[in-house]
Amino acid sequence: MLNEIIVAVLVLVSVVFLVMEIFIIPGISVCAIISIIFGGVAVWYSFTKISVTAGLITMLIWLVVLAVAIWMFVRSKALDKMSLNTELKDTSNLYPIDKVKVGDTGIAYSRLAPMGKVTIEGMEYEAKSLDGFIDQKSEVTVTDIEDNKLIVKLK
């Protein structure tokens, strides 16, 4: 009777750690490893101390309980709370880059470190600085256009 209680406690601890891994602290994997260790010890203990039949039953019960816990997690709203649901609305360049020519001048809309935004003739573009960091509202000159980005330097 004591052996069966030990196996039941080991399986219960294994399930508790699995549920903690899934619902409380996902992604850390410490609880998942502990859960697998306790479940494995429960199965091993029931095989060696009770009988082969008890070991098979313990393994089956442990796997079913794990499957039910995972199924409950998938059906719960926990995944919705953990997932990122924002939409990206920004684009690389708000205006067509073909309107800009080498030599055009503009103003740094944001700080270029070395990437940022520049405004040329009232239109905003993504740009890369040749001079390293360029402060916001500094005058810049387009020196090149590559990969749909403007290459600029201080004027």
JSON list of C-alpha atoms in Angstrom, two decimals:
[
{"chain": "A", "resi": 1, "resn": "MET", "atom": "CA", "xyz": [0.00, 0.00, 0.00]},
{"chain": "A", "resi": 2, "resn": "LEU", "atom": "CA", "xyz": [2.86, 2.37, 0.80]},
{"chain": "A", "resi": 3, "resn": "ASN", "atom": "CA", "xyz": [4.40, 1.80, -2.64]},
{"chain": "A", "resi": 4, "resn": "GLU", "atom": "CA", "xyz": [1.16, 2.77, -4.37]},
{"chain": "A", "resi": 5, "resn": "ILE", "atom": "CA", "xyz": [0.94, 5.97, -2.30]},
{"chain": "A", "resi": 6, "resn": "ILE", "atom": "CA", "xyz": [4.54, 6.86, -3.21]},
{"chain": "A", "resi": 7, "resn": "VAL", "atom": "CA", "xyz": [3.81, 6.33, -6.92]},
{"chain": "A", "resi": 8, "resn": "ALA", "atom": "CA", "xyz": [0.61, 8.39, -6.70]},
{"chain": "A", "resi": 9, "resn": "VAL", "atom": "CA", "xyz": [2.45, 11.25, -4.97]},
{"chain": "A", "resi": 10, "resn": "LEU", "atom": "CA", "xyz": [5.24, 11.19, -7.56]},
{"chain": "A", "resi": 11, "resn": "VAL", "atom": "CA", "xyz": [2.72, 11.30, -10.43]},
{"chain": "A", "resi": 12, "resn": "LEU", "atom": "CA", "xyz": [0.80, 14.09, -8.70]},
{"chain": "A", "resi": 13, "resn": "VAL", "atom": "CA", "xyz": [3.98, 16.15, -8.19]},
{"chain": "A", "resi": 14, "resn": "SER", "atom": "CA", "xyz": [4.88, 15.54, -11.84]},
{"chain": "A", "resi": 15, "resn": "VAL", "atom": "CA", "xyz": [1.49, 16.82, -12.99]},
{"chain": "A", "resi": 16, "resn": "VAL", "atom": "CA", "xyz": [1.66, 19.84, -10.66]},
{"chain": "A", "resi": 17, "resn": "PHE", "atom": "CA", "xyz": [5.05, 20.85, -12.10]},
{"chain": "A", "resi": 18, "resn": "LEU", "atom": "CA", "xyz": [3.77, 20.35, -15.65]},
{"chain": "A", "resi": 19, "resn": "VAL", "atom": "CA", "xyz": [0.75, 22.55, -14.97]},
{"chain": "A", "resi": 20, "resn": "MET", "atom": "CA", "xyz": [3.08, 25.16, -13.45]},
{"chain": "A", "resi": 21, "resn": "GLU", "atom": "CA", "xyz": [5.24, 25.02, -16.57]},
{"chain": "A", "resi": 22, "resn": "ILE", "atom": "CA", "xyz": [2.28, 25.43, -18.88]},
{"chain": "A", "resi": 23, "resn": "PHE", "atom": "CA", "xyz": [0.16, 28.00, -17.05]},
{"chain": "A", "resi": 24, "resn": "ILE", "atom": "CA", "xyz": [2.30, 29.88, -14.55]},
{"chain": "A", "resi": 25, "resn": "ILE", "atom": "CA", "xyz": [5.89, 30.12, -15.80]},
{"chain": "A", "resi": 26, "resn": "PRO", "atom": "CA", "xyz": [5.95, 29.05, -19.45]},
{"chain": "A", "resi": 27, "resn": "GLY", "atom": "CA", "xyz": [9.18, 29.03, -21.34]},
{"chain": "A", "resi": 28, "resn": "ILE", "atom": "CA", "xyz": [11.56, 28.49, -18.44]},
{"chain": "A", "resi": 29, "resn": "SER", "atom": "CA", "xyz": [11.54, 24.66, -18.78]},
{"chain": "A", "resi": 30, "resn": "VAL", "atom": "CA", "xyz": [12.77, 24.05, -15.22]},
{"chain": "A", "resi": 31, "resn": "CYS", "atom": "CA", "xyz": [9.33, 22.87, -14.15]},
{"chain": "A", "resi": 32, "resn": "ALA", "atom": "CA", "xyz": [9.00, 20.73, -17.27]},
{"chain": "A", "resi": 33, "resn": "ILE", "atom": "CA", "xyz": [12.30, 19.00, -16.51]},
{"chain": "A", "resi": 34, "resn": "ILE", "atom": "CA", "xyz": [11.26, 18.43, -12.90]},
{"chain": "A", "resi": 35, "resn": "SER", "atom": "CA", "xyz": [7.90, 17.08, -14.11]},
{"chain": "A", "resi": 36, "resn": "ILE", "atom": "CA", "xyz": [9.60, 14.59, -16.43]},
{"chain": "A", "resi": 37, "resn": "ILE", "atom": "CA", "xyz": [11.99, 13.52, -13.68]},
{"chain": "A", "resi": 38, "resn": "PHE", "atom": "CA", "xyz": [9.19, 12.91, -11.16]},
{"chain": "A", "resi": 39, "resn": "GLY", "atom": "CA", "xyz": [7.06, 11.11, -13.76]},
{"chain": "A", "resi": 40, "resn": "GLY", "atom": "CA", "xyz": [10.00, 8.95, -14.80]},
{"chain": "A", "resi": 41, "resn": "VAL", "atom": "CA", "xyz": [10.80, 8.12, -11.18]},
{"chain": "A", "resi": 42, "resn": "ALA", "atom": "CA", "xyz": [7.15, 7.22, -10.58]},
{"chain": "A", "resi": 43, "resn": "VAL", "atom": "CA", "xyz": [7.14, 4.84, -13.54]},
{"chain": "A", "resi": 44, "resn": "TRP", "atom": "CA", "xyz": [10.53, 3.36, -12.60]},
{"chain": "A", "resi": 45, "resn": "TYR", "atom": "CA", "xyz": [9.48, 2.94, -8.96]},
{"chain": "A", "resi": 46, "resn": "SER", "atom": "CA", "xyz": [6.24, 1.20, -9.86]},
{"chain": "A", "resi": 47, "resn": "PHE", "atom": "CA", "xyz": [8.08, -1.17, -12.25]},
{"chain": "A", "resi": 48, "resn": "THR", "atom": "CA", "xyz": [10.77, -2.07, -9.72]},
{"chain": "A", "resi": 49, "resn": "LYS", "atom": "CA", "xyz": [8.91, -2.02, -6.39]},
{"chain": "A", "resi": 50, "resn": "ILE", "atom": "CA", "xyz": [5.40, -3.13, -7.32]},
{"chain": "A", "resi": 51, "resn": "SER", "atom": "CA", "xyz": [5.10, -5.04, -10.62]},
{"chain": "A", "resi": 52, "resn": "VAL", "atom": "CA", "xyz": [5.36, -4.80, -14.38]},
{"chain": "A", "resi": 53, "resn": "THR", "atom": "CA", "xyz": [1.59, -4.38, -14.63]},
{"chain": "A", "resi": 54, "resn": "ALA", "atom": "CA", "xyz": [1.66, -1.55, -12.10]},
{"chain": "A", "resi": 55, "resn": "GLY", "atom": "CA", "xyz": [4.49, 0.08, -14.05]},
{"chain": "A", "resi": 56, "resn": "LEU", "atom": "CA", "xyz": [2.52, -0.08, -17.29]},
{"chain": "A", "resi": 57, "resn": "ILE", "atom": "CA", "xyz": [-0.60, 1.27, -15.59]},
{"chain": "A", "resi": 58, "resn": "THR", "atom": "CA", "xyz": [1.42, 4.09, -13.99]},
{"chain": "A", "resi": 59, "resn": "MET", "atom": "CA", "xyz": [2.98, 4.98, -17.33]},
{"chain": "A", "resi": 60, "resn": "LEU", "atom": "CA", "xyz": [-0.42, 4.98, -19.03]},
{"chain": "A", "resi": 61, "resn": "ILE", "atom": "CA", "xyz": [-2.02, 7.11, -16.31]},
{"chain": "A", "resi": 62, "resn": "TRP", "atom": "CA", "xyz": [0.91, 9.54, -16.34]},
{"chain": "A", "resi": 63, "resn": "LEU", "atom": "CA", "xyz": [0.78, 9.95, -20.14]},
{"chain": "A", "resi": 64, "resn": "VAL", "atom": "CA", "xyz": [-3.01, 10.40, -20.13]},
{"chain": "A", "resi": 65, "resn": "VAL", "atom": "CA", "xyz": [-2.82, 13.04, -17.39]},
{"chain": "A", "resi": 66, "resn": "LEU", "atom": "CA", "xyz": [-0.06, 14.87, -19.28]},
{"chain": "A", "resi": 67, "resn": "ALA", "atom": "CA", "xyz": [-2.10, 14.76, -22.49]},
{"chain": "A", "resi": 68, "resn": "VAL", "atom": "CA", "xyz": [-5.18, 16.09, -20.67]},
{"chain": "A", "resi": 69, "resn": "ALA", "atom": "CA", "xyz": [-3.13, 18.92, -19.13]},
{"chain": "A", "resi": 70, "resn": "ILE", "atom": "CA", "xyz": [-1.76, 19.90, -22.53]},
{"chain": "A", "resi": 71, "resn": "TRP", "atom": "CA", "xyz": [-5.23, 19.66, -24.09]},
{"chain": "A", "resi": 72, "resn": "MET", "atom": "CA", "xyz": [-6.64, 21.90, -21.35]},
{"chain": "A", "resi": 73, "resn": "PHE", "atom": "CA", "xyz": [-3.87, 24.42, -21.99]},
{"chain": "A", "resi": 74, "resn": "VAL", "atom": "CA", "xyz": [-4.57, 24.54, -25.71]},
{"chain": "A", "resi": 75, "resn": "ARG", "atom": "CA", "xyz": [-8.29, 25.02, -25.09]},
{"chain": "A", "resi": 76, "resn": "SER", "atom": "CA", "xyz": [-7.77, 27.70, -22.44]},
{"chain": "A", "resi": 77, "resn": "LYS", "atom": "CA", "xyz": [-7.33, 31.39, -23.15]},
{"chain": "A", "resi": 78, "resn": "ALA", "atom": "CA", "xyz": [-3.77, 31.28, -21.78]},
{"chain": "A", "resi": 79, "resn": "LEU", "atom": "CA", "xyz": [-2.28, 31.24, -25.27]},
{"chain": "A", "resi": 80, "resn": "ASP", "atom": "CA", "xyz": [-4.26, 34.36, -26.20]},
{"chain": "A", "resi": 81, "resn": "LYS", "atom": "CA", "xyz": [-2.88, 36.18, -23.17]},
{"chain": "A", "resi": 82, "resn": "MET", "atom": "CA", "xyz": [0.70, 35.18, -23.97]},
{"chain": "A", "resi": 83, "resn": "SER", "atom": "CA", "xyz": [0.66, 35.88, -27.70]},
{"chain": "A", "resi": 84, "resn": "LEU", "atom": "CA", "xyz": [1.43, 39.18, -29.36]},
{"chain": "A", "resi": 85, "resn": "ASN", "atom": "CA", "xyz": [-1.63, 40.53, -31.14]},
{"chain": "A", "resi": 86, "resn": "THR", "atom": "CA", "xyz": [-0.42, 43.88, -32.44]},
{"chain": "A", "resi": 87, "resn": "GLU", "atom": "CA", "xyz": [-0.52, 44.79, -36.09]},
{"chain": "A", "resi": 88, "resn": "LEU", "atom": "CA", "xyz": [2.38, 46.41, -37.85]},
{"chain": "A", "resi": 89, "resn": "LYS", "atom": "CA", "xyz": [1.02, 49.44, -39.63]},
{"chain": "A", "resi": 90, "resn": "ASP", "atom": "CA", "xyz": [4.24, 51.25, -40.49]},
{"chain": "A", "resi": 91, "resn": "THR", "atom": "CA", "xyz": [6.09, 50.78, -43.73]},
{"chain": "A", "resi": 92, "resn": "SER", "atom": "CA", "xyz": [9.71, 51.39, -44.55]},
{"chain": "A", "resi": 93, "resn": "ASN", "atom": "CA", "xyz": [8.96, 54.47, -46.62]},
{"chain": "A", "resi": 94, "resn": "LEU", "atom": "CA", "xyz": [5.65, 56.28, -46.61]},
{"chain": "A", "resi": 95, "resn": "TYR", "atom": "CA", "xyz": [6.28, 57.80, -50.05]},
{"chain": "A", "resi": 96, "resn": "PRO", "atom": "CA", "xyz": [7.78, 56.40, -53.27]},
{"chain": "A", "resi": 97, "resn": "ILE", "atom": "CA", "xyz": [11.55, 56.65, -53.16]},
{"chain": "A", "resi": 98, "resn": "ASP", "atom": "CA", "xyz": [11.83, 57.28, -56.90]},
{"chain": "A", "resi": 99, "resn": "LYS", "atom": "CA", "xyz": [10.97, 60.97, -56.32]},
{"chain": "A", "resi": 100, "resn": "VAL", "atom": "CA", "xyz": [14.26, 61.49, -54.44]},
{"chain": "A", "resi": 101, "resn": "LYS", "atom": "CA", "xyz": [17.54, 62.12, -56.26]},
{"chain": "A", "resi": 102, "resn": "VAL", "atom": "CA", "xyz": [21.15, 62.14, -55.14]},
{"chain": "A", "resi": 103, "resn": "GLY", "atom": "CA", "xyz": [21.96, 65.67, -53.99]},
{"chain": "A", "resi": 104, "resn": "ASP", "atom": "CA", "xyz": [18.49, 66.45, -52.61]},
{"chain": "A", "resi": 105, "resn": "THR", "atom": "CA", "xyz": [18.48, 68.04, -49.18]},
{"chain": "A", "resi": 106, "resn": "GLY", "atom": "CA", "xyz": [16.15, 67.55, -46.25]},
{"chain": "A", "resi": 107, "resn": "ILE", "atom": "CA", "xyz": [15.80, 67.53, -42.48]},
{"chain": "A", "resi": 108, "resn": "ALA", "atom": "CA", "xyz": [16.38, 64.64, -40.09]},
{"chain": "A", "resi": 109, "resn": "TYR", "atom": "CA", "xyz": [12.86, 63.81, -38.86]},
{"chain": "A", "resi": 110, "resn": "SER", "atom": "CA", "xyz": [14.26, 61.54, -36.14]},
{"chain": "A", "resi": 111, "resn": "ARG", "atom": "CA", "xyz": [17.73, 60.95, -34.81]},
{"chain": "A", "resi": 112, "resn": "LEU", "atom": "CA", "xyz": [19.78, 58.86, -37.22]},
{"chain": "A", "resi": 113, "resn": "ALA", "atom": "CA", "xyz": [21.80, 56.38, -35.18]},
{"chain": "A", "resi": 114, "resn": "PRO", "atom": "CA", "xyz": [22.75, 55.45, -37.92]},
{"chain": "A", "resi": 115, "resn": "MET", "atom": "CA", "xyz": [19.22, 54.55, -39.14]},
{"chain": "A", "resi": 116, "resn": "GLY", "atom": "CA", "xyz": [16.28, 56.90, -38.83]},
{"chain": "A", "resi": 117, "resn": "LYS", "atom": "CA", "xyz": [13.78, 58.99, -40.76]},
{"chain": "A", "resi": 118, "resn": "VAL", "atom": "CA", "xyz": [14.36, 62.07, -42.89]},
{"chain": "A", "resi": 119, "resn": "THR", "atom": "CA", "xyz": [11.92, 64.49, -44.45]},
{"chain": "A", "resi": 120, "resn": "ILE", "atom": "CA", "xyz": [12.60, 65.62, -48.02]},
{"chain": "A", "resi": 121, "resn": "GLU", "atom": "CA", "xyz": [10.16, 68.02, -49.70]},
{"chain": "A", "resi": 122, "resn": "GLY", "atom": "CA", "xyz": [7.55, 67.23, -47.03]},
{"chain": "A", "resi": 123, "resn": "MET", "atom": "CA", "xyz": [7.79, 63.46, -47.50]},
{"chain": "A", "resi": 124, "resn": "GLU", "atom": "CA", "xyz": [9.18, 61.03, -44.92]},
{"chain": "A", "resi": 125, "resn": "TYR", "atom": "CA", "xyz": [11.77, 58.38, -45.84]},
{"chain": "A", "resi": 126, "resn": "GLU", "atom": "CA", "xyz": [13.91, 55.84, -44.05]},
{"chain": "A", "resi": 127, "resn": "ALA", "atom": "CA", "xyz": [17.57, 56.80, -44.20]},
{"chain": "A", "resi": 128, "resn": "LYS", "atom": "CA", "xyz": [21.01, 55.68, -43.11]},
{"chain": "A", "resi": 129, "resn": "SER", "atom": "CA", "xyz": [23.69, 58.11, -42.00]},
{"chain": "A", "resi": 130, "resn": "LEU", "atom": "CA", "xyz": [27.23, 58.04, -43.36]},
{"chain": "A", "resi": 131, "resn": "ASP", "atom": "CA", "xyz": [28.38, 60.35, -40.56]},
{"chain": "A", "resi": 132, "resn": "GLY", "atom": "CA", "xyz": [27.37, 58.04, -37.70]},
{"chain": "A", "resi": 133, "resn": "PHE", "atom": "CA", "xyz": [24.84, 59.82, -35.49]},
{"chain": "A", "resi": 134, "resn": "ILE", "atom": "CA", "xyz": [22.84, 62.75, -36.82]},
{"chain": "A", "resi": 135, "resn": "ASP", "atom": "CA", "xyz": [20.61, 64.69, -34.45]},
{"chain": "A", "resi": 136, "resn": "GLN", "atom": "CA", "xyz": [16.95, 65.37, -35.11]},
{"chain": "A", "resi": 137, "resn": "LYS", "atom": "CA", "xyz": [16.23, 68.55, -37.14]},
{"chain": "A", "resi": 138, "resn": "SER", "atom": "CA", "xyz": [19.72, 68.58, -38.70]},
{"chain": "A", "resi": 139, "resn": "GLU", "atom": "CA", "xyz": [20.06, 69.35, -42.40]},
{"chain": "A", "resi": 140, "resn": "VAL", "atom": "CA", "xyz": [21.07, 66.35, -44.50]},
{"chain": "A", "resi": 141, "resn": "THR", "atom": "CA", "xyz": [22.02, 65.67, -48.12]},
{"chain": "A", "resi": 142, "resn": "VAL", "atom": "CA", "xyz": [21.23, 62.48, -50.04]},
{"chain": "A", "resi": 143, "resn": "THR", "atom": "CA", "xyz": [24.47, 60.84, -51.22]},
{"chain": "A", "resi": 144, "resn": "ASP", "atom": "CA", "xyz": [23.12, 57.50, -52.47]},
{"chain": "A", "resi": 145, "resn": "ILE", "atom": "CA", "xyz": [20.01, 55.35, -52.71]},
{"chain": "A", "resi": 146, "resn": "GLU", "atom": "CA", "xyz": [20.31, 51.61, -52.06]},
{"chain": "A", "resi": 147, "resn": "ASP", "atom": "CA", "xyz": [17.88, 48.87, -51.04]},
{"chain": "A", "resi": 148, "resn": "ASN", "atom": "CA", "xyz": [14.96, 51.32, -50.86]},
{"chain": "A", "resi": 149, "resn": "LYS", "atom": "CA", "xyz": [16.84, 53.42, -48.27]},
{"chain": "A", "resi": 150, "resn": "LEU", "atom": "CA", "xyz": [18.43, 56.81, -48.58]},
{"chain": "A", "resi": 151, "resn": "ILE", "atom": "CA", "xyz": [22.07, 57.20, -47.64]},
{"chain": "A", "resi": 152, "resn": "VAL", "atom": "CA", "xyz": [22.57, 60.70, -46.20]},
{"chain": "A", "resi": 153, "resn": "LYS", "atom": "CA", "xyz": [25.24, 62.88, -44.63]},
{"chain": "A", "resi": 154, "resn": "LEU", "atom": "CA", "xyz": [25.23, 66.16, -42.77]},
{"chain": "A", "resi": 155, "resn": "LYS", "atom": "CA", "xyz": [24.91, 69.15, -45.05]}
]
